[in-house]
mmCIF file of C-alpha atoms and ligand atoms in Angstrom:
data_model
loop_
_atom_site.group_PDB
_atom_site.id
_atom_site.type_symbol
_atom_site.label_atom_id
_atom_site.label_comp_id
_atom_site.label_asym_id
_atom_site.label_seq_id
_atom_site.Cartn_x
_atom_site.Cartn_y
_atom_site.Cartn_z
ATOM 1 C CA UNK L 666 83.903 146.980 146.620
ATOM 2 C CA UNK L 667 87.175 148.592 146.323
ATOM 3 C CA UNK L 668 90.007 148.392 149.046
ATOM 4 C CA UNK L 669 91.318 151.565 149.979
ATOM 5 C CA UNK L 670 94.945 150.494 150.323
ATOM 6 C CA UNK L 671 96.845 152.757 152.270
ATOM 7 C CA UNK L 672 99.266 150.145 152.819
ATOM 8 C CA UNK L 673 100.401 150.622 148.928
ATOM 9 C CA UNK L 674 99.983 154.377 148.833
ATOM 10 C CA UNK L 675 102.059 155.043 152.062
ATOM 11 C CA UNK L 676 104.590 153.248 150.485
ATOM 12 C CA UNK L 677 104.538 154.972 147.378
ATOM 13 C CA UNK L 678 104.815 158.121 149.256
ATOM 14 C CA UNK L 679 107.881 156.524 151.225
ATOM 15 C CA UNK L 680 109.463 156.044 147.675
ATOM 16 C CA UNK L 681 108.799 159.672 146.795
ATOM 17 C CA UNK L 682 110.362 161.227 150.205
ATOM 18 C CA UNK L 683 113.474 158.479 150.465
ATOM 19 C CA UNK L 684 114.359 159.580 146.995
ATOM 20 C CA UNK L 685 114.747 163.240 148.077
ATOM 21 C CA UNK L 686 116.433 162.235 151.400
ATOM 22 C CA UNK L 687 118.762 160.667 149.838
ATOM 23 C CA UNK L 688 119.710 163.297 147.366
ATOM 24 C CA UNK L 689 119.904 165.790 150.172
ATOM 25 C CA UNK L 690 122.611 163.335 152.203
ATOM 26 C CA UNK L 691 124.570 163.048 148.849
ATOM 27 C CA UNK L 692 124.589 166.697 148.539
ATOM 28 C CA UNK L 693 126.062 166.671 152.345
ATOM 29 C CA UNK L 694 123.223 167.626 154.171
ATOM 30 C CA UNK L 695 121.409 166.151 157.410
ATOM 31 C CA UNK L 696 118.580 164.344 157.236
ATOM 32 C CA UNK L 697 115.598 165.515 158.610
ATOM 33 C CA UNK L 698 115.151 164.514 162.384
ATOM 34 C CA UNK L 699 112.209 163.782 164.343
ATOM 35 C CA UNK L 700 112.007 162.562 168.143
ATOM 36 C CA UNK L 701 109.221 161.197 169.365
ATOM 37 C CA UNK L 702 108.747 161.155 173.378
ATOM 38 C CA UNK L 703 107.523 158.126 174.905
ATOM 39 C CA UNK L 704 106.251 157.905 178.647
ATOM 40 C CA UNK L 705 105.335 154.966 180.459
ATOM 41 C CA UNK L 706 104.784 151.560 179.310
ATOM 42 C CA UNK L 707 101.626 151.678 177.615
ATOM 43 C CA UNK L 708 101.961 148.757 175.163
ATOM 44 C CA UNK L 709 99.782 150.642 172.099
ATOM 45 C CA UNK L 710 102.152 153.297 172.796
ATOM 46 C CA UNK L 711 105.075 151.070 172.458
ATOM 47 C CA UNK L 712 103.790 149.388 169.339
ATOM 48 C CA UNK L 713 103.303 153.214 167.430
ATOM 49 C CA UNK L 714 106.154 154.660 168.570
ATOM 50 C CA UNK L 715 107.969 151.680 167.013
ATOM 51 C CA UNK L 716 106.009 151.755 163.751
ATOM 52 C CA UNK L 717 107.272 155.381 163.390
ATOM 53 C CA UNK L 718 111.067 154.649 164.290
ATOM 54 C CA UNK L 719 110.754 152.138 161.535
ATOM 55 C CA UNK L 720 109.293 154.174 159.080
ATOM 56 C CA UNK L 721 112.165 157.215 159.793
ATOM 57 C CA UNK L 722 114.604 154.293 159.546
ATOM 58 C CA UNK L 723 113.180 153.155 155.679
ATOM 59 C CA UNK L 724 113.217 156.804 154.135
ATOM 60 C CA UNK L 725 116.755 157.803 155.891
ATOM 61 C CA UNK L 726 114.980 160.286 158.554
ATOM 62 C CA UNK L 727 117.513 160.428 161.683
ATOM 63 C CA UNK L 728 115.265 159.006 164.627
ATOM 64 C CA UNK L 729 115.191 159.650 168.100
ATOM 65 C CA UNK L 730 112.936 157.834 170.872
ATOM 66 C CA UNK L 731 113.008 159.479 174.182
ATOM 67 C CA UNK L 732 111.604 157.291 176.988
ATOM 68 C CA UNK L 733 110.718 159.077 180.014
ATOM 69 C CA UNK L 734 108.949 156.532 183.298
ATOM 70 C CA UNK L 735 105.465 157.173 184.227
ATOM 71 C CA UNK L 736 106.022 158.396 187.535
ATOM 72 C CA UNK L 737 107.885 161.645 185.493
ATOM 73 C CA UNK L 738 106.659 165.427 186.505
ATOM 74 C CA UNK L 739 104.995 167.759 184.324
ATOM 75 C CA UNK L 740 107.732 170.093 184.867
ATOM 76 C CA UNK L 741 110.449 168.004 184.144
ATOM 77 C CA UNK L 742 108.540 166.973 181.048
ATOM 78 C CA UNK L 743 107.857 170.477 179.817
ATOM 79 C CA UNK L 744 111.668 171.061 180.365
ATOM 80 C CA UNK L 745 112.601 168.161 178.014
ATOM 81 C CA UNK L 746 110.761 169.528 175.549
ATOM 82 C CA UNK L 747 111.806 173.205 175.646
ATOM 83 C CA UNK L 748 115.356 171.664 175.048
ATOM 84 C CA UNK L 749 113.886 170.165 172.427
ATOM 85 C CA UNK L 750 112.661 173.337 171.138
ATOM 86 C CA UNK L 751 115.692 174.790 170.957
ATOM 87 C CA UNK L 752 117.228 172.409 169.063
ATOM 88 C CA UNK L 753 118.112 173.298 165.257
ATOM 89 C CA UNK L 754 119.136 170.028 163.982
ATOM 90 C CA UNK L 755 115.429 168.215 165.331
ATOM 91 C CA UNK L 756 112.874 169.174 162.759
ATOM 92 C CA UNK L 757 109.598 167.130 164.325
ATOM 93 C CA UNK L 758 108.593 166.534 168.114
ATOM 94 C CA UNK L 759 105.763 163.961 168.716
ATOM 95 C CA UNK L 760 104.888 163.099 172.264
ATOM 96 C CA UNK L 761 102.697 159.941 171.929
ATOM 97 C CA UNK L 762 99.168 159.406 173.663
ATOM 98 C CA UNK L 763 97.817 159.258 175.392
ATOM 99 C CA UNK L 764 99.571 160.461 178.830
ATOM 100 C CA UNK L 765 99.431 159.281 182.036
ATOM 101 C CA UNK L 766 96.768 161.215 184.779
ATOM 102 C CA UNK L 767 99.255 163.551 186.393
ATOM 103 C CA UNK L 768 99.671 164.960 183.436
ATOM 104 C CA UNK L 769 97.825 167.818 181.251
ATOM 105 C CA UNK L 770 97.880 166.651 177.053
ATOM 106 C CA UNK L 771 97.088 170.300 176.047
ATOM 107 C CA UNK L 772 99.775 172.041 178.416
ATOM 108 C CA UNK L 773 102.069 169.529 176.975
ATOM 109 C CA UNK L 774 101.221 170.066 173.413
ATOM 110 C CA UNK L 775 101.171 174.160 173.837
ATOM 111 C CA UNK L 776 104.793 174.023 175.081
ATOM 112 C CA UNK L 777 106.066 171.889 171.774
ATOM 113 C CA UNK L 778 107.256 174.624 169.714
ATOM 114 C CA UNK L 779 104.589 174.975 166.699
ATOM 115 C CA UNK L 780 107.082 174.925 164.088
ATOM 116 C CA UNK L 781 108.191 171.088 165.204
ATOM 117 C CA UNK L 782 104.562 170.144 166.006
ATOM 118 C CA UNK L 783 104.603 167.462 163.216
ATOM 119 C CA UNK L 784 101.600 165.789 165.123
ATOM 120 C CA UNK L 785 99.237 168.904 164.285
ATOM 121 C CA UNK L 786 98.207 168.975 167.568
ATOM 122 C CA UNK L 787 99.086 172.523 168.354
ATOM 123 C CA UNK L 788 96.683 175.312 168.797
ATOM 124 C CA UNK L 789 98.454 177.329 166.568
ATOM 125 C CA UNK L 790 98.425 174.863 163.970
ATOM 126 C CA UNK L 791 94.541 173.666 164.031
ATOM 127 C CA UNK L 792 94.025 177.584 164.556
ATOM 128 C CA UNK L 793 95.620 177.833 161.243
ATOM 129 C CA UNK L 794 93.590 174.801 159.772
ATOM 130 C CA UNK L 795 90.670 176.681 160.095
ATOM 131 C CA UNK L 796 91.341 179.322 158.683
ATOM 132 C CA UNK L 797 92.362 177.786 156.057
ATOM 133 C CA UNK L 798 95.995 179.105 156.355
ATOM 134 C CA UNK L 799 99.404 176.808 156.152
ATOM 135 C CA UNK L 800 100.143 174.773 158.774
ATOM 136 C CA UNK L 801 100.609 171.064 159.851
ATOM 137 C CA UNK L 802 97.563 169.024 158.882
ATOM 138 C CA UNK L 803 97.043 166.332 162.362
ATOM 139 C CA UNK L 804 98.688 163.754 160.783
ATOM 140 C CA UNK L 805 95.227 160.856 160.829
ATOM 141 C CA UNK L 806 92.811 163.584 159.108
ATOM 142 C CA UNK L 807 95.488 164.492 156.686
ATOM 143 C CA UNK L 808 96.443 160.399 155.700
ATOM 144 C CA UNK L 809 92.390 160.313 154.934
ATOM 145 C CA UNK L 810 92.304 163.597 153.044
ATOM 146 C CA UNK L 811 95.151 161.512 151.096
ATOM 147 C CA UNK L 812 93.161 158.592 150.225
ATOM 148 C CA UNK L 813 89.770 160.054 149.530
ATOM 149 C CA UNK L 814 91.929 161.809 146.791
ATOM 150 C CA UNK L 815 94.031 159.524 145.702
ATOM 151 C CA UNK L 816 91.435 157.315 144.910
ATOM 152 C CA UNK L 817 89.374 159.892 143.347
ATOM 153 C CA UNK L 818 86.685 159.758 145.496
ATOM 154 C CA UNK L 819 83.429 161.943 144.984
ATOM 155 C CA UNK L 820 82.784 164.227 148.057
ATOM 156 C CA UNK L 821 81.090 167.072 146.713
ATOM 157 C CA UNK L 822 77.594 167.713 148.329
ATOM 158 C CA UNK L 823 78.094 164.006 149.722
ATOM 159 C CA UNK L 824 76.468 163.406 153.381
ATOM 160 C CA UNK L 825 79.649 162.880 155.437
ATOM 161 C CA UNK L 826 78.947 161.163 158.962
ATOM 162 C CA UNK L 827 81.764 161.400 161.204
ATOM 163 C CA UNK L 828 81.250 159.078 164.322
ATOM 164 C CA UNK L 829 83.813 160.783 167.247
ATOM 165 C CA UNK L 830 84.682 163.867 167.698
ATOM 166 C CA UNK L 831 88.249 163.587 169.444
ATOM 167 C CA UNK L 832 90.665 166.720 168.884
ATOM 168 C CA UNK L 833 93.138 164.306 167.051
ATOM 169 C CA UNK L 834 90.377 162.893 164.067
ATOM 170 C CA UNK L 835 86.640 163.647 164.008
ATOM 171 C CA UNK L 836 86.779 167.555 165.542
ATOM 172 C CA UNK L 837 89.483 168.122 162.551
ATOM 173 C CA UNK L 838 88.502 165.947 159.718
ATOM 174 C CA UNK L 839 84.849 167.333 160.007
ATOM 175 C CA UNK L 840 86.788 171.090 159.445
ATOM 176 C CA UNK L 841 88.742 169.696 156.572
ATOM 177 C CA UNK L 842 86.072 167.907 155.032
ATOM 178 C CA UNK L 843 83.191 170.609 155.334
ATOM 179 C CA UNK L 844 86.281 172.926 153.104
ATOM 180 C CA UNK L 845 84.908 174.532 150.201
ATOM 181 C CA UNK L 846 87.705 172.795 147.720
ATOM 182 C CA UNK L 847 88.327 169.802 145.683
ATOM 183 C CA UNK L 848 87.890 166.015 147.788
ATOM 184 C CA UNK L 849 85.527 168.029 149.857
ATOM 185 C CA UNK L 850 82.650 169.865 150.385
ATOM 186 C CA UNK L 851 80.485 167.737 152.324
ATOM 187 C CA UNK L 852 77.541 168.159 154.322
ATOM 188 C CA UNK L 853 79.332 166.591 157.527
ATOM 189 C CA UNK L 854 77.628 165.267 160.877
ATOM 190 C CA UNK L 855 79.664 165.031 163.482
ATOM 191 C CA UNK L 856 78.225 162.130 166.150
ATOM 192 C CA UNK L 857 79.584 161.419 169.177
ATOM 193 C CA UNK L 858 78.622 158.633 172.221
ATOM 194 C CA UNK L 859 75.441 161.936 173.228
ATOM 195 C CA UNK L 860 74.257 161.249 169.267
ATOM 196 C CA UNK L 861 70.710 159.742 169.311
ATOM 197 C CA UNK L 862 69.291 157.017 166.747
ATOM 198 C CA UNK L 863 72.365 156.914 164.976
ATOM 199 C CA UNK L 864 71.223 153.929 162.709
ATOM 200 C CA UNK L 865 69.132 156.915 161.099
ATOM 201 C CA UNK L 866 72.625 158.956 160.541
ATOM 202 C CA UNK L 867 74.335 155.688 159.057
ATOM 203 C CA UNK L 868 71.359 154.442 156.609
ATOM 204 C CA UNK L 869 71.665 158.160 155.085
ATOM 205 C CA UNK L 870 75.540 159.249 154.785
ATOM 206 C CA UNK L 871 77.053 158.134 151.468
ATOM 207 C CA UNK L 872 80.520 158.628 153.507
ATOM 208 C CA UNK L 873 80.833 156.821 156.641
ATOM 209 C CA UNK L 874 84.189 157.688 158.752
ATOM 210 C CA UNK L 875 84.227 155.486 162.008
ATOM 211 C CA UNK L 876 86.498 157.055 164.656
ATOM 212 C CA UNK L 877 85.276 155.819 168.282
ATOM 213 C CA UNK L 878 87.038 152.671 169.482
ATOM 214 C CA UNK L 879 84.416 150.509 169.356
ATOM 215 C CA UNK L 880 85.239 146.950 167.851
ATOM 216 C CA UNK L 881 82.762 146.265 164.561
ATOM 217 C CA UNK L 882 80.087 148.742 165.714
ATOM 218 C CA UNK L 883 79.400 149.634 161.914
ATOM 219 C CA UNK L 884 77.241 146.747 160.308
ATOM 220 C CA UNK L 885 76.065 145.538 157.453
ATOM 221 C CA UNK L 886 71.789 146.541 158.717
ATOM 222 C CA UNK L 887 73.056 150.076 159.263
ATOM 223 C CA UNK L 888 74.307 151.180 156.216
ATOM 224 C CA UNK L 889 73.326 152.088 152.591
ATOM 225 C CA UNK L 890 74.503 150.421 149.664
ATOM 226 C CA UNK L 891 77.359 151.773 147.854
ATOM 227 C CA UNK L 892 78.471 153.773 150.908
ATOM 228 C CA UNK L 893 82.195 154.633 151.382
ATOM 229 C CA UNK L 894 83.682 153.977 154.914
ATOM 230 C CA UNK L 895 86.725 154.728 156.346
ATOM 231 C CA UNK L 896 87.425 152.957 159.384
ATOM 232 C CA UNK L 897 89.902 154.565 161.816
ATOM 233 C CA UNK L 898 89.447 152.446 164.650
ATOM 234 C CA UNK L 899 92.311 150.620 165.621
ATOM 235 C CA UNK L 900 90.825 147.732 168.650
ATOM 236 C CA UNK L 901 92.991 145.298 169.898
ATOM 237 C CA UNK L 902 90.678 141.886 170.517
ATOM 238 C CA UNK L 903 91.080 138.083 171.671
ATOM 239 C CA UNK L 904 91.244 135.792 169.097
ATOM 240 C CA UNK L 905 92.569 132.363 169.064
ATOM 241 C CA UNK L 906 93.203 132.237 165.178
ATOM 242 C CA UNK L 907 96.852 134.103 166.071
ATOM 243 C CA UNK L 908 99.552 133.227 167.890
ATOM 244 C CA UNK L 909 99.992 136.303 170.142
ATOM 245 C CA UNK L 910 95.755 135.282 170.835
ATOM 246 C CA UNK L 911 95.246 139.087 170.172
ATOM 247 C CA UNK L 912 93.905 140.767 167.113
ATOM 248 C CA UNK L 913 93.428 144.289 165.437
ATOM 249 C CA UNK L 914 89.923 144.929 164.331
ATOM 250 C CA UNK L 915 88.484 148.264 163.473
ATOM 251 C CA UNK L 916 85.283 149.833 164.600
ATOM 252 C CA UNK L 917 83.841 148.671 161.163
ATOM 253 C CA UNK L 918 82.312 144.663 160.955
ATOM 254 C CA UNK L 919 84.473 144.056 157.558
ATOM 255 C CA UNK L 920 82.697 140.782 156.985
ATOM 256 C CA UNK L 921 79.411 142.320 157.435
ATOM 257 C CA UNK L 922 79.807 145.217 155.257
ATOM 258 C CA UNK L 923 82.202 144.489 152.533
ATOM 259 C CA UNK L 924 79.894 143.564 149.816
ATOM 260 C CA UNK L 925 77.901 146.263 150.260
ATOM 261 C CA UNK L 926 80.219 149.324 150.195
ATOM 262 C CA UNK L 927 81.375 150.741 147.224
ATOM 263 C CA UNK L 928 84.893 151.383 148.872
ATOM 264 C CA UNK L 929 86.405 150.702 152.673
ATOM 265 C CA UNK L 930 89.627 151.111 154.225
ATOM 266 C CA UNK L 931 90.904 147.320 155.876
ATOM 267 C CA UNK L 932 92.560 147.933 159.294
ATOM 268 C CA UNK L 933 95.013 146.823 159.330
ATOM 269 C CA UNK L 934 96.614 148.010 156.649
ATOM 270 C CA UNK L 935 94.483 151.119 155.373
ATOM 271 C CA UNK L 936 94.464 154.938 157.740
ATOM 272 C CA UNK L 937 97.602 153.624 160.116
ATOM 273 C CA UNK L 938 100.230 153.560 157.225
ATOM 274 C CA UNK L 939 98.397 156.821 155.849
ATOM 275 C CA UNK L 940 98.982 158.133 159.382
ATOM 276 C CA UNK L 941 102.309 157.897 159.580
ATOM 277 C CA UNK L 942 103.611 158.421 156.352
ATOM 278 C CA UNK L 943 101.764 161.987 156.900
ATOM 279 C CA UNK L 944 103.702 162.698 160.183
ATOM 280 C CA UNK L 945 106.819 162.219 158.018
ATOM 281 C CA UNK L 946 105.756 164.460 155.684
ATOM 282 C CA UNK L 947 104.932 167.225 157.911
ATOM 283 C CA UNK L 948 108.246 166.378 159.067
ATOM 284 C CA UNK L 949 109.620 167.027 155.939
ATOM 285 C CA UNK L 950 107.719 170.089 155.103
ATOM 286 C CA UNK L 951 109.730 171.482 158.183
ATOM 287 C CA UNK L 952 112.736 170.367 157.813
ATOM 288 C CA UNK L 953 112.519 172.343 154.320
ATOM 289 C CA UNK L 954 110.604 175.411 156.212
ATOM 290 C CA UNK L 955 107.958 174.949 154.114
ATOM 291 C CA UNK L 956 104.857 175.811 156.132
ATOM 292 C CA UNK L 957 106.635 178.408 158.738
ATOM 293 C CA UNK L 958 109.806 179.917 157.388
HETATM 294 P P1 NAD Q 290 88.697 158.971 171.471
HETATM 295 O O1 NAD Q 290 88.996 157.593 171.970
HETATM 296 O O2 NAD Q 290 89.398 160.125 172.081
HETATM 297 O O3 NAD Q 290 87.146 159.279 171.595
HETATM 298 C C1 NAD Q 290 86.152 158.426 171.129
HETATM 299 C C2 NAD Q 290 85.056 159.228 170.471
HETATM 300 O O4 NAD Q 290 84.016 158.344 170.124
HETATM 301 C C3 NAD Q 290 84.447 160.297 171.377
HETATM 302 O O5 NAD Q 290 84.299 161.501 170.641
HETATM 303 C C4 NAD Q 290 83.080 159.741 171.757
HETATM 304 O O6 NAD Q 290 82.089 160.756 171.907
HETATM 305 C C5 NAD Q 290 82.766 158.839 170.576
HETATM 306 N N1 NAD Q 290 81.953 157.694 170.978
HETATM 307 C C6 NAD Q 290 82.196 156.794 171.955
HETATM 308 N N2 NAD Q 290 81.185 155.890 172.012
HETATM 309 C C7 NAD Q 290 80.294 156.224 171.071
HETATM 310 C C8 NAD Q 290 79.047 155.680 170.635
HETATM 311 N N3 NAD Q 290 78.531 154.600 171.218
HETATM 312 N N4 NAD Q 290 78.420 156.285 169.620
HETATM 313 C C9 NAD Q 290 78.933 157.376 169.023
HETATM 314 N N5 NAD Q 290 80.112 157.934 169.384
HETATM 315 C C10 NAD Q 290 80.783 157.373 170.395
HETATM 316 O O7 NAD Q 290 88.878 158.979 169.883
HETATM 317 P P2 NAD Q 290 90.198 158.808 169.003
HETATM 318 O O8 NAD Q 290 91.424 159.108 169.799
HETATM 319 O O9 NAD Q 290 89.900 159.566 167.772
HETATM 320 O O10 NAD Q 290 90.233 157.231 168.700
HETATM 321 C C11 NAD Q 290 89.154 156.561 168.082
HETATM 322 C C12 NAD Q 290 89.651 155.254 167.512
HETATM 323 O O11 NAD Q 290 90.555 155.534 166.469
HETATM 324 C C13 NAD Q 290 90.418 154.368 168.488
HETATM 325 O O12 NAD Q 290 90.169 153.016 168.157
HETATM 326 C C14 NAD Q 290 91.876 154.690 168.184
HETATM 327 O O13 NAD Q 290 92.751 153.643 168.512
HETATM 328 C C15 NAD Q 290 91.807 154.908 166.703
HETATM 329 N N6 NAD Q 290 92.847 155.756 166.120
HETATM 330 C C16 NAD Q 290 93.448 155.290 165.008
HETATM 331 C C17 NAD Q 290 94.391 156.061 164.356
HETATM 332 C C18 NAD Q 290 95.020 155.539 163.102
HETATM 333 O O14 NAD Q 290 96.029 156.023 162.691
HETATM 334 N N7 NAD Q 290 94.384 154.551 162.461
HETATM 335 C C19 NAD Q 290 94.740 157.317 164.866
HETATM 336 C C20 NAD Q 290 94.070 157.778 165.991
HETATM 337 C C21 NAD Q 290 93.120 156.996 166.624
#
């Protein structure tokens, strides 16, 4: 079995993109500049919007975190990030999910200007995705698009299940994957929690992507040998091996599988890095008005 380390190959991409921020800032340019909007006190929330403050901080990206309380209006909200819009020194807007009740995700992500939406999120840009025109990749499907290549993966003709179909992974992955191009071209099934006898999906994909929040669901009695699984789940579990007497499993049973998969993504450690490191690309692509001039 072979790890699919996105661990290493974010950070080889964090190489490539501090290098060229810092030969823009010694040629006397900004940075690029992304601002990520945080509501509430979710602690997941918390914990992302951290990881990507850190990340801008590595590679020299000007970082802003806007906290807003949970009790804030839709309209006040949709205000902030009109501002934000408008302004020509921030080059990415994120506002992190999920958000609290009061408040519609896809009014809020229609009203972030298309040209910042970093996240992917916007209709415009998964319009674009489908047609196969440029645009911001959503940053999770993009990080795995990443890996399967960089590691060379065979995908051509391959039986691709996709288990979950949010807008944010499955719903676009299953697009990008199902492409007629190179690290693609798959026959994929797209399950969700109506999908019956999915054992019989499992025991015949030779790609397995797990995207529903369910800790270890994927075992060992469920899949074929020499299968290739990315595991996108990200579950947060007791344990009394740590400290904090939490944990971060995926929705794949490691132990259970690992000897019989030809290659699998760890979590952590394996789509999270790949996640972020492709909002900070999209970031840069704008910054450089690469995608939308
Ligand atoms: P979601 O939570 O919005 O939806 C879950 C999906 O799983 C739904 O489509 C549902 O139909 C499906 N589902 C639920 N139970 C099922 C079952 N028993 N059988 C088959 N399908 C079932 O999805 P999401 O936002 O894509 O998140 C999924 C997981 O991925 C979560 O653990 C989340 O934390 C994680 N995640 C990780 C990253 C990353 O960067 N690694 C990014 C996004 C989400």
């Amino acid at each position: 079995m072979i790890l699919l380390d996105g661990k290493s190959l974010s950070q080889k991409i964090k190489h490539d993109i501090k290098y060229q921020v810092d030969s823009l800032k010694s040629n006397g340019k900004r940075p690029p500049h992304l601002v990520a909007i945080l509501i509430g006190e979710n602690p997941a929330s918390q914990t992302y919007v951290t990881a990507k403050k850190k990340s801008c901080e590595e590679i020299g990206f000007d970082s802003t975190v806007i906290k807003f309380p949970v009790t804030i209006s839709q309209n006040k909200l949709i205000n902030e990030i009109e501002k934000i819009n408008l302004d020509d020194e921030i080059d990415g807007l994120i506002v992190q999910l999920p958000l609290p009740n009061h408040i519609d995700p896809s009014i809020v992500i229609s009203t972030i200007c298309y040209k910042k939406d970093v996240d992917g999120f916007h209709p415009i840009n998964l319009g674009n995705m489908m047609l196969q025109q440029p645009c911001y990749f959503p940053a999770t499907p993009m990080g795995i698009m990443s890996l399967i290549e960089n590691y060379n993966i065979e995908t051509n003709g391959k039986n691709c299940l996709i288990i979950g179909r949010s807008n944010i992974v499955g719903t676009p992955l299953s697009v990008l994957l199902s492409r007629n191009s190179k690290y693609a071209n798959c026959t994929v099934t797209l399950a969700h929690s109506r999908t019956k006898d999915i054992n019989l999906l499992t025991k015949k994909a030779d790609i397995i992507v797990m995207a529903l929040g369910i800790p270890k669901f994927l075992k060992n009695d469920m899949i074929k040998d020499s299968v290739v699984i990315i595991d996108v789940g990200i579950n947060r579990i007791k344990s009394d091996k740590s400290k904090s007497g939490w944990t971060l499993v995926g929705d794949v049973d490691f132990q259970s599988v690992k000897d019989k998969c030809s290659y699998i993504t760890p979590v952590p450690g394996g789509v999270g890095p790949m996640t972020i490191i492709s909002l900070l690309r999209n970031t840069l692509l704008s910054y450089k008005r690469v995608i939308y001039k």
